[in-house]
Amino acid sequence: MIIKIIRSCLIGLLIGLSCSYTLVTISAVTDPDAVITGGALMEQLIIAAAMGIAIGLVTMIFDTSYFSLPVQLLIHLSFVTLCVFIGGLYGSWFSDVSTFMFVFLNELIIYALVWFFILLTMKREVDEINEHLQSRKRHE
């Protein structure tokens, strides 16, 4: 169980840092006058790491069958949104309503992309299992 927790946190950490790096880069490219200090960059890295670990941990909700999948998704999305809101407060991501909406639009896009790739991976794994089972059935 502890290995699953560590694995989930590490995957969340990597996804969080990747998304953060991408968003900071896009922000710097779209605003040619943008300047970020080393300390500010480190702060954003720590926020992204903490968010990634927390989100990775809550992703373990999908390992339980206590809730239905739609309820699991709603709980997960709510927790992710809470993490983004808290991270945004600590990271000063919100200067007005438009930046507030922009941050949450980015969250939804990232959320959809991550789940798209997870669904593709799951489908591929299920197809491989089905192929293996069909192969065994033919050879019996």
Tab-separated table of C-alpha atoms in Angstrom:
chain	number	residue	atom	x	y	z
A	1	MET	CA	0.000	0.000	0.000
A	2	ILE	CA	2.804	2.426	0.857
A	3	ILE	CA	4.364	1.782	-2.565
A	4	LYS	CA	1.057	2.738	-4.241
A	5	ILE	CA	0.916	5.951	-2.214
A	6	ILE	CA	4.491	6.884	-3.089
A	7	ARG	CA	3.926	6.022	-6.763
A	8	SER	CA	0.745	8.105	-6.916
A	9	CYS	CA	2.453	11.075	-5.230
A	10	LEU	CA	5.463	10.865	-7.572
A	11	ILE	CA	3.274	10.740	-10.670
A	12	GLY	CA	1.299	13.719	-9.356
A	13	LEU	CA	4.537	15.551	-8.617
A	14	LEU	CA	5.829	15.001	-12.150
A	15	ILE	CA	2.557	16.049	-13.771
A	16	GLY	CA	2.332	19.110	-11.502
A	17	LEU	CA	5.884	20.231	-12.260
A	18	SER	CA	5.434	19.638	-15.994
A	19	CYS	CA	2.232	21.658	-16.115
A	20	SER	CA	3.748	24.426	-14.013
A	21	TYR	CA	6.839	24.662	-16.203
A	22	THR	CA	4.654	24.795	-19.314
A	23	LEU	CA	2.401	27.521	-17.894
A	24	VAL	CA	5.329	29.628	-16.645
A	25	THR	CA	6.978	29.319	-20.068
A	26	ILE	CA	3.773	30.280	-21.895
A	27	SER	CA	3.330	33.218	-19.537
A	28	ALA	CA	6.894	34.406	-20.160
A	29	VAL	CA	6.580	34.018	-23.928
A	30	THR	CA	3.232	35.802	-24.205
A	31	ASP	CA	4.401	38.750	-22.103
A	32	PRO	CA	7.779	39.901	-23.443
A	33	ASP	CA	8.222	42.272	-20.481
A	34	ALA	CA	7.694	39.497	-17.928
A	35	VAL	CA	10.480	39.029	-15.443
A	36	ILE	CA	10.636	36.337	-12.796
A	37	THR	CA	13.263	36.213	-10.078
A	38	GLY	CA	14.901	33.063	-8.843
A	39	GLY	CA	13.023	33.283	-5.557
A	40	ALA	CA	9.674	33.687	-7.302
A	41	LEU	CA	10.457	30.776	-9.604
A	42	MET	CA	11.367	28.622	-6.607
A	43	GLU	CA	8.086	29.616	-4.926
A	44	GLN	CA	6.138	28.533	-8.024
A	45	LEU	CA	8.101	25.266	-8.129
A	46	ILE	CA	7.257	24.526	-4.484
A	47	ILE	CA	3.567	25.357	-5.054
A	48	ALA	CA	3.457	23.118	-8.144
A	49	ALA	CA	5.217	20.301	-6.294
A	50	ALA	CA	2.855	20.499	-3.303
A	51	MET	CA	-0.188	20.629	-5.559
A	52	GLY	CA	1.074	17.712	-7.646
A	53	ILE	CA	1.704	15.542	-4.594
A	54	ALA	CA	-1.705	16.374	-3.082
A	55	ILE	CA	-3.512	15.742	-6.356
A	56	GLY	CA	-1.567	12.519	-6.868
A	57	LEU	CA	-2.621	11.391	-3.416
A	58	VAL	CA	-6.295	12.147	-3.965
A	59	THR	CA	-6.107	10.315	-7.297
A	60	MET	CA	-6.022	7.133	-5.252
A	61	ILE	CA	-9.780	7.587	-4.855
A	62	PHE	CA	-10.032	5.811	-8.197
A	63	ASP	CA	-8.559	2.683	-6.606
A	64	THR	CA	-11.644	2.248	-4.444
A	65	SER	CA	-15.035	0.967	-5.481
A	66	TYR	CA	-16.795	2.727	-2.613
A	67	PHE	CA	-17.968	5.539	-4.918
A	68	SER	CA	-19.252	5.346	-8.475
A	69	LEU	CA	-16.973	6.710	-11.215
A	70	PRO	CA	-18.977	9.939	-11.701
A	71	VAL	CA	-18.824	10.621	-7.941
A	72	GLN	CA	-15.097	9.845	-7.921
A	73	LEU	CA	-14.548	12.282	-10.806
A	74	LEU	CA	-16.584	14.976	-9.062
A	75	ILE	CA	-14.656	14.533	-5.804
A	76	HIS	CA	-11.334	14.524	-7.659
A	77	LEU	CA	-12.170	17.590	-9.771
A	78	SER	CA	-13.400	19.435	-6.663
A	79	PHE	CA	-10.175	18.652	-4.816
A	80	VAL	CA	-8.057	19.658	-7.820
A	81	THR	CA	-9.982	22.927	-8.053
A	82	LEU	CA	-9.456	23.545	-4.338
A	83	CYS	CA	-5.707	22.888	-4.760
A	84	VAL	CA	-5.537	25.285	-7.725
A	85	PHE	CA	-7.414	27.938	-5.747
A	86	ILE	CA	-5.126	27.600	-2.727
A	87	GLY	CA	-2.041	27.480	-4.956
A	88	GLY	CA	-3.293	30.555	-6.779
A	89	LEU	CA	-3.713	32.441	-3.529
A	90	TYR	CA	-0.202	31.536	-2.350
A	91	GLY	CA	1.335	32.106	-5.772
A	92	SER	CA	-0.471	35.401	-6.444
A	93	TRP	CA	-1.974	34.073	-9.664
A	94	PHE	CA	-5.144	36.149	-9.327
A	95	SER	CA	-4.878	39.873	-9.979
A	96	ASP	CA	-8.424	40.350	-11.260
A	97	VAL	CA	-11.460	38.391	-12.467
A	98	SER	CA	-9.929	37.670	-15.887
A	99	THR	CA	-6.786	36.081	-14.421
A	100	PHE	CA	-8.977	34.126	-12.000
A	101	MET	CA	-10.998	32.754	-14.923
A	102	PHE	CA	-7.838	32.152	-16.981
A	103	VAL	CA	-6.300	30.028	-14.215
A	104	PHE	CA	-9.396	27.870	-13.928
A	105	LEU	CA	-9.725	27.561	-17.707
A	106	ASN	CA	-6.129	26.290	-17.740
A	107	GLU	CA	-7.034	23.863	-14.947
A	108	LEU	CA	-9.928	22.452	-16.961
A	109	ILE	CA	-7.801	22.106	-20.096
A	110	ILE	CA	-5.010	20.344	-18.195
A	111	TYR	CA	-7.540	18.156	-16.369
A	112	ALA	CA	-9.160	17.126	-19.653
A	113	LEU	CA	-5.800	16.407	-21.318
A	114	VAL	CA	-4.519	14.313	-18.428
A	115	TRP	CA	-7.729	12.287	-18.299
A	116	PHE	CA	-7.694	11.856	-22.081
A	117	PHE	CA	-4.222	10.299	-21.903
A	118	ILE	CA	-5.205	8.159	-18.910
A	119	LEU	CA	-8.257	6.869	-20.770
A	120	LEU	CA	-6.125	6.079	-23.835
A	121	THR	CA	-3.660	4.179	-21.652
A	122	MET	CA	-6.452	2.270	-19.920
A	123	LYS	CA	-8.057	1.392	-23.245
A	124	ARG	CA	-4.749	0.111	-24.586
A	125	GLU	CA	-4.212	-2.018	-21.476
A	126	VAL	CA	-7.737	-3.445	-21.669
A	127	ASP	CA	-7.261	-4.221	-25.367
A	128	GLU	CA	-3.982	-6.023	-24.592
A	129	ILE	CA	-5.640	-8.061	-21.837
A	130	ASN	CA	-8.553	-8.945	-24.125
A	131	GLU	CA	-6.166	-9.943	-26.888
A	132	HIS	CA	-4.224	-12.133	-24.469
A	133	LEU	CA	-7.441	-13.784	-23.234
A	134	GLN	CA	-8.647	-14.378	-26.794
A	135	SER	CA	-5.286	-15.893	-27.668
A	136	ARG	CA	-5.486	-18.268	-24.701
A	137	LYS	CA	-9.053	-19.189	-25.593
A	138	ARG	CA	-8.062	-20.049	-29.177
A	139	HIS	CA	-5.222	-22.283	-27.980
A	140	GLU	CA	-7.354	-24.300	-25.561
